[in-house]
Amino acid sequence: MLPFKQQPMKLIIALFALGAMMTSACKKDDQAEAGNSPRTEVPAALQGSWMYGNFSTTEYWSQSPDSYLGNALEFAIAFTFEKDGIYTQYFTSRNVSGGVTSYQQSVTRGTVEIDPEQHTIRTHPNKAHYKRTRNGSVIEERDLTSDEITSNTSYTYTTGTEAGGTKALYLTLNGTSSPLTFLKK
């Protein structure tokens, strides 16, 4: 069994790998759905998959001490930017409260406009899928309607390198003051 702090990262990495497989399988569908949505070619430095994640250090166990429920909170956000201006965004969160484990996941696909001179990224989502579970049982799973999909999100960005040589993409959502650090995967 892995130490407590490594279990959530293993889950996040597994979810990211699953998402990457889904992206390659759906590439033709995404391009067909993109239609006339605005998009630009993605600069080589931004192409590929980028991931941000976090988790709490609070651990929960059931009344039976051999049943681990998980961290109080863990979440991950990931982007895959393809050269032709197609993007996929993944979001997953899991929390434990009152002995109940809740899990949410969404996958959004669309087009992206990147301005390397202004260091801006603007996403144009076309399709999103959502899933929510409680204690392992699916409560809701469906495609979101166009009214439910957040439209045209804008970010400013810089790139850099983190300790150990990992490439980083620092994304700041419009209206926020500090960037989130996404690591190249």
PDB file of C-alpha atoms in Angstrom:
ATOM      1  CA  MET A   1       0.000   0.000   0.000  1.00  0.00           C
ATOM      2  CA  LEU A   2       1.303   3.480  -0.850  1.00  0.00           C
ATOM      3  CA  PRO A   3       1.907   6.099   1.853  1.00  0.00           C
ATOM      4  CA  PHE A   4      -1.111   8.376   2.401  1.00  0.00           C
ATOM      5  CA  LYS A   5       0.233  11.350   0.449  1.00  0.00           C
ATOM      6  CA  GLN A   6       1.059   9.250  -2.629  1.00  0.00           C
ATOM      7  CA  GLN A   7      -2.410   7.693  -3.028  1.00  0.00           C
ATOM      8  CA  PRO A   8      -4.140  10.858  -4.340  1.00  0.00           C
ATOM      9  CA  MET A   9      -1.336  11.563  -6.810  1.00  0.00           C
ATOM     10  CA  LYS A  10      -1.607   8.006  -8.150  1.00  0.00           C
ATOM     11  CA  LEU A  11      -5.344   8.596  -8.658  1.00  0.00           C
ATOM     12  CA  ILE A  12      -4.732  11.945 -10.384  1.00  0.00           C
ATOM     13  CA  ILE A  13      -2.084  10.437 -12.684  1.00  0.00           C
ATOM     14  CA  ALA A  14      -4.394   7.525 -13.560  1.00  0.00           C
ATOM     15  CA  LEU A  15      -7.245   9.935 -14.370  1.00  0.00           C
ATOM     16  CA  PHE A  16      -4.929  12.038 -16.512  1.00  0.00           C
ATOM     17  CA  ALA A  17      -3.734   8.966 -18.434  1.00  0.00           C
ATOM     18  CA  LEU A  18      -7.354   7.938 -19.052  1.00  0.00           C
ATOM     19  CA  GLY A  19      -8.115  11.442 -20.303  1.00  0.00           C
ATOM     20  CA  ALA A  20      -5.133  11.369 -22.650  1.00  0.00           C
ATOM     21  CA  MET A  21      -6.392   8.110 -24.165  1.00  0.00           C
ATOM     22  CA  MET A  22      -9.861   9.623 -24.587  1.00  0.00           C
ATOM     23  CA  THR A  23      -8.349  12.643 -26.364  1.00  0.00           C
ATOM     24  CA  SER A  24      -6.532  10.588 -28.981  1.00  0.00           C
ATOM     25  CA  ALA A  25      -9.609   8.434 -29.622  1.00  0.00           C
ATOM     26  CA  CYS A  26     -11.854  11.467 -30.136  1.00  0.00           C
ATOM     27  CA  LYS A  27      -9.578  13.705 -32.232  1.00  0.00           C
ATOM     28  CA  LYS A  28     -11.551  13.361 -35.492  1.00  0.00           C
ATOM     29  CA  ASP A  29     -14.863  13.939 -33.692  1.00  0.00           C
ATOM     30  CA  ASP A  30     -13.491  17.074 -32.002  1.00  0.00           C
ATOM     31  CA  GLN A  31     -12.297  18.542 -35.293  1.00  0.00           C
ATOM     32  CA  ALA A  32     -15.668  17.899 -36.931  1.00  0.00           C
ATOM     33  CA  GLU A  33     -17.512  19.496 -33.991  1.00  0.00           C
ATOM     34  CA  ALA A  34     -15.211  22.528 -33.955  1.00  0.00           C
ATOM     35  CA  GLY A  35     -16.866  23.778 -37.120  1.00  0.00           C
ATOM     36  CA  ASN A  36     -16.410  27.525 -37.490  1.00  0.00           C
ATOM     37  CA  SER A  37     -15.354  28.243 -33.896  1.00  0.00           C
ATOM     38  CA  PRO A  38     -12.423  30.675 -33.712  1.00  0.00           C
ATOM     39  CA  ARG A  39      -9.034  29.010 -33.414  1.00  0.00           C
ATOM     40  CA  THR A  40      -5.371  29.547 -34.070  1.00  0.00           C
ATOM     41  CA  GLU A  41      -2.453  27.204 -34.447  1.00  0.00           C
ATOM     42  CA  VAL A  42      -0.970  26.383 -31.045  1.00  0.00           C
ATOM     43  CA  PRO A  43       2.689  27.414 -30.646  1.00  0.00           C
ATOM     44  CA  ALA A  44       5.062  24.441 -30.223  1.00  0.00           C
ATOM     45  CA  ALA A  45       5.942  25.522 -26.654  1.00  0.00           C
ATOM     46  CA  LEU A  46       2.278  25.109 -25.576  1.00  0.00           C
ATOM     47  CA  GLN A  47       1.392  21.930 -27.473  1.00  0.00           C
ATOM     48  CA  GLY A  48       0.760  18.820 -25.418  1.00  0.00           C
ATOM     49  CA  SER A  49      -0.717  18.055 -22.013  1.00  0.00           C
ATOM     50  CA  TRP A  50      -0.465  20.239 -18.894  1.00  0.00           C
ATOM     51  CA  MET A  51      -1.703  19.364 -15.407  1.00  0.00           C
ATOM     52  CA  TYR A  52      -2.379  21.169 -12.118  1.00  0.00           C
ATOM     53  CA  GLY A  53      -3.515  19.367  -8.977  1.00  0.00           C
ATOM     54  CA  ASN A  54      -3.772  19.644  -5.233  1.00  0.00           C
ATOM     55  CA  PHE A  55      -5.020  17.680  -2.241  1.00  0.00           C
ATOM     56  CA  SER A  56      -5.496  18.188   1.475  1.00  0.00           C
ATOM     57  CA  THR A  57      -3.419  16.376   4.062  1.00  0.00           C
ATOM     58  CA  THR A  58      -6.505  15.455   6.111  1.00  0.00           C
ATOM     59  CA  GLU A  59      -7.270  11.728   5.829  1.00  0.00           C
ATOM     60  CA  TYR A  60     -10.621  10.044   6.552  1.00  0.00           C
ATOM     61  CA  TRP A  61     -11.296   6.449   7.598  1.00  0.00           C
ATOM     62  CA  SER A  62     -14.679   4.790   8.090  1.00  0.00           C
ATOM     63  CA  GLN A  63     -15.918   3.519  11.480  1.00  0.00           C
ATOM     64  CA  SER A  64     -14.116   0.309  10.567  1.00  0.00           C
ATOM     65  CA  PRO A  65     -10.440   1.347  10.690  1.00  0.00           C
ATOM     66  CA  ASP A  66      -9.493  -0.869   7.749  1.00  0.00           C
ATOM     67  CA  SER A  67     -11.659   1.108   5.312  1.00  0.00           C
ATOM     68  CA  TYR A  68      -9.944   4.201   3.922  1.00  0.00           C
ATOM     69  CA  LEU A  69     -12.321   6.893   2.603  1.00  0.00           C
ATOM     70  CA  GLY A  70      -9.735   9.319   1.209  1.00  0.00           C
ATOM     71  CA  ASN A  71      -8.497  12.862   1.565  1.00  0.00           C
ATOM     72  CA  ALA A  72     -10.826  15.639   2.657  1.00  0.00           C
ATOM     73  CA  LEU A  73     -10.321  17.273  -0.758  1.00  0.00           C
ATOM     74  CA  GLU A  74      -8.387  16.562  -3.921  1.00  0.00           C
ATOM     75  CA  PHE A  75      -8.703  18.071  -7.380  1.00  0.00           C
ATOM     76  CA  ALA A  76      -6.947  18.305 -10.709  1.00  0.00           C
ATOM     77  CA  ILE A  77      -7.287  20.424 -13.825  1.00  0.00           C
ATOM     78  CA  ALA A  78      -5.573  19.455 -17.062  1.00  0.00           C
ATOM     79  CA  PHE A  79      -5.388  20.852 -20.576  1.00  0.00           C
ATOM     80  CA  THR A  80      -4.300  19.262 -23.829  1.00  0.00           C
ATOM     81  CA  PHE A  81      -3.529  21.746 -26.603  1.00  0.00           C
ATOM     82  CA  GLU A  82      -3.177  20.336 -30.117  1.00  0.00           C
ATOM     83  CA  LYS A  83      -1.261  22.058 -32.904  1.00  0.00           C
ATOM     84  CA  ASP A  84      -4.413  22.651 -34.997  1.00  0.00           C
ATOM     85  CA  GLY A  85      -6.177  24.717 -32.295  1.00  0.00           C
ATOM     86  CA  ILE A  86      -8.229  21.952 -30.674  1.00  0.00           C
ATOM     87  CA  TYR A  87      -8.156  21.752 -26.860  1.00  0.00           C
ATOM     88  CA  THR A  88      -9.479  19.394 -24.211  1.00  0.00           C
ATOM     89  CA  GLN A  89      -9.883  20.416 -20.575  1.00  0.00           C
ATOM     90  CA  TYR A  90     -10.254  17.883 -17.776  1.00  0.00           C
ATOM     91  CA  PHE A  91     -11.489  18.614 -14.265  1.00  0.00           C
ATOM     92  CA  THR A  92     -11.824  16.176 -11.399  1.00  0.00           C
ATOM     93  CA  SER A  93     -12.517  16.664  -7.707  1.00  0.00           C
ATOM     94  CA  ARG A  94     -13.127  14.314  -4.842  1.00  0.00           C
ATOM     95  CA  ASN A  95     -14.083  15.133  -1.274  1.00  0.00           C
ATOM     96  CA  VAL A  96     -15.028  13.339   1.912  1.00  0.00           C
ATOM     97  CA  SER A  97     -17.515  14.964   4.267  1.00  0.00           C
ATOM     98  CA  GLY A  98     -19.559  13.304   6.999  1.00  0.00           C
ATOM     99  CA  GLY A  99     -18.415   9.852   5.873  1.00  0.00           C
ATOM    100  CA  VAL A 100     -19.681  10.457   2.319  1.00  0.00           C
ATOM    101  CA  THR A 101     -17.216  10.386  -0.595  1.00  0.00           C
ATOM    102  CA  SER A 102     -18.260  12.578  -3.532  1.00  0.00           C
ATOM    103  CA  TYR A 103     -16.537  12.660  -6.904  1.00  0.00           C
ATOM    104  CA  GLN A 104     -17.062  15.021  -9.853  1.00  0.00           C
ATOM    105  CA  GLN A 105     -15.468  14.922 -13.273  1.00  0.00           C
ATOM    106  CA  SER A 106     -15.889  16.886 -16.475  1.00  0.00           C
ATOM    107  CA  VAL A 107     -14.279  16.772 -19.897  1.00  0.00           C
ATOM    108  CA  THR A 108     -14.685  19.800 -22.175  1.00  0.00           C
ATOM    109  CA  ARG A 109     -13.593  20.015 -25.819  1.00  0.00           C
ATOM    110  CA  GLY A 110     -13.446  22.883 -28.244  1.00  0.00           C
ATOM    111  CA  THR A 111     -11.143  25.300 -30.011  1.00  0.00           C
ATOM    112  CA  VAL A 112      -8.526  27.659 -28.681  1.00  0.00           C
ATOM    113  CA  GLU A 113      -7.084  30.993 -29.761  1.00  0.00           C
ATOM    114  CA  ILE A 114      -3.563  31.709 -28.570  1.00  0.00           C
ATOM    115  CA  ASP A 115      -1.854  35.072 -28.966  1.00  0.00           C
ATOM    116  CA  PRO A 116       1.861  34.515 -28.248  1.00  0.00           C
ATOM    117  CA  GLU A 117       2.617  38.253 -28.346  1.00  0.00           C
ATOM    118  CA  GLN A 118      -0.037  39.190 -25.765  1.00  0.00           C
ATOM    119  CA  HIS A 119       0.424  35.876 -23.884  1.00  0.00           C
ATOM    120  CA  THR A 120      -3.309  35.128 -23.923  1.00  0.00           C
ATOM    121  CA  ILE A 121      -5.280  31.922 -24.316  1.00  0.00           C
ATOM    122  CA  ARG A 122      -9.001  32.018 -25.082  1.00  0.00           C
ATOM    123  CA  THR A 123     -11.010  28.792 -25.090  1.00  0.00           C
ATOM    124  CA  HIS A 124     -14.187  28.222 -27.097  1.00  0.00           C
ATOM    125  CA  PRO A 125     -15.899  25.084 -25.737  1.00  0.00           C
ATOM    126  CA  ASN A 126     -18.155  23.093 -28.044  1.00  0.00           C
ATOM    127  CA  LYS A 127     -18.899  19.978 -26.005  1.00  0.00           C
ATOM    128  CA  ALA A 128     -18.717  18.921 -22.337  1.00  0.00           C
ATOM    129  CA  HIS A 129     -19.499  15.751 -20.400  1.00  0.00           C
ATOM    130  CA  TYR A 130     -20.131  15.645 -16.638  1.00  0.00           C
ATOM    131  CA  LYS A 131     -20.199  12.824 -14.072  1.00  0.00           C
ATOM    132  CA  ARG A 132     -20.941  12.879 -10.327  1.00  0.00           C
ATOM    133  CA  THR A 133     -20.799   9.966  -7.898  1.00  0.00           C
ATOM    134  CA  ARG A 134     -21.536   9.512  -4.200  1.00  0.00           C
ATOM    135  CA  ASN A 135     -19.882   6.605  -2.343  1.00  0.00           C
ATOM    136  CA  GLY A 136     -19.099   5.003  -5.707  1.00  0.00           C
ATOM    137  CA  SER A 137     -22.658   5.157  -7.104  1.00  0.00           C
ATOM    138  CA  VAL A 138     -23.299   7.310 -10.168  1.00  0.00           C
ATOM    139  CA  ILE A 139     -25.714  10.115  -9.255  1.00  0.00           C
ATOM    140  CA  GLU A 140     -25.516  11.992 -12.548  1.00  0.00           C
ATOM    141  CA  GLU A 141     -23.747  11.446 -15.871  1.00  0.00           C
ATOM    142  CA  ARG A 142     -24.611  13.358 -19.014  1.00  0.00           C
ATOM    143  CA  ASP A 143     -23.506  15.719 -21.756  1.00  0.00           C
ATOM    144  CA  LEU A 144     -23.983  19.346 -20.743  1.00  0.00           C
ATOM    145  CA  THR A 145     -26.294  21.572 -22.759  1.00  0.00           C
ATOM    146  CA  SER A 146     -24.824  24.558 -24.576  1.00  0.00           C
ATOM    147  CA  ASP A 147     -26.378  26.836 -21.908  1.00  0.00           C
ATOM    148  CA  GLU A 148     -24.493  24.989 -19.156  1.00  0.00           C
ATOM    149  CA  ILE A 149     -21.054  25.160 -20.771  1.00  0.00           C
ATOM    150  CA  THR A 150     -18.898  28.093 -19.672  1.00  0.00           C
ATOM    151  CA  SER A 151     -18.120  30.017 -22.827  1.00  0.00           C
ATOM    152  CA  ASN A 152     -14.987  31.792 -23.954  1.00  0.00           C
ATOM    153  CA  THR A 153     -12.716  31.602 -20.922  1.00  0.00           C
ATOM    154  CA  SER A 154      -9.612  33.807 -21.116  1.00  0.00           C
ATOM    155  CA  TYR A 155      -6.230  33.266 -19.507  1.00  0.00           C
ATOM    156  CA  THR A 156      -2.934  35.073 -19.522  1.00  0.00           C
ATOM    157  CA  TYR A 157       0.109  32.849 -19.491  1.00  0.00           C
ATOM    158  CA  THR A 158       3.835  32.623 -19.092  1.00  0.00           C
ATOM    159  CA  THR A 159       6.058  29.588 -19.424  1.00  0.00           C
ATOM    160  CA  GLY A 160       9.021  28.474 -17.393  1.00  0.00           C
ATOM    161  CA  THR A 161      10.812  25.558 -15.823  1.00  0.00           C
ATOM    162  CA  GLU A 162      10.217  24.188 -12.329  1.00  0.00           C
ATOM    163  CA  ALA A 163      12.787  22.557 -10.054  1.00  0.00           C
ATOM    164  CA  GLY A 164      13.961  19.300 -11.571  1.00  0.00           C
ATOM    165  CA  GLY A 165      13.630  20.628 -15.122  1.00  0.00           C
ATOM    166  CA  THR A 166       9.884  20.086 -15.646  1.00  0.00           C
ATOM    167  CA  LYS A 167       8.364  22.561 -18.103  1.00  0.00           C
ATOM    168  CA  ALA A 168       5.614  24.719 -16.614  1.00  0.00           C
ATOM    169  CA  LEU A 169       2.713  26.753 -17.947  1.00  0.00           C
ATOM    170  CA  TYR A 170       1.556  29.484 -15.526  1.00  0.00           C
ATOM    171  CA  LEU A 171      -2.112  30.283 -16.234  1.00  0.00           C
ATOM    172  CA  THR A 172      -3.932  33.241 -14.693  1.00  0.00           C
ATOM    173  CA  LEU A 173      -7.681  33.399 -15.171  1.00  0.00           C
ATOM    174  CA  ASN A 174      -8.981  36.891 -15.957  1.00  0.00           C
ATOM    175  CA  GLY A 175      -9.997  38.577 -12.711  1.00  0.00           C
ATOM    176  CA  THR A 176      -7.564  36.624 -10.513  1.00  0.00           C
ATOM    177  CA  SER A 177      -4.222  37.827  -9.224  1.00  0.00           C
ATOM    178  CA  SER A 178      -1.996  34.769  -9.121  1.00  0.00           C
ATOM    179  CA  PRO A 179      -1.369  31.997 -11.669  1.00  0.00           C
ATOM    180  CA  LEU A 180      -1.840  28.267 -11.283  1.00  0.00           C
ATOM    181  CA  THR A 181       1.208  26.169 -12.185  1.00  0.00           C
ATOM    182  CA  PHE A 182       0.469  23.500 -14.788  1.00  0.00           C
ATOM    183  CA  LEU A 183       3.241  20.970 -15.380  1.00  0.00           C
ATOM    184  CA  LYS A 184       4.018  19.405 -18.761  1.00  0.00           C
ATOM    185  CA  LYS A 185       3.077  15.721 -18.911  1.00  0.00           C
TER     186      LYS A 185
END
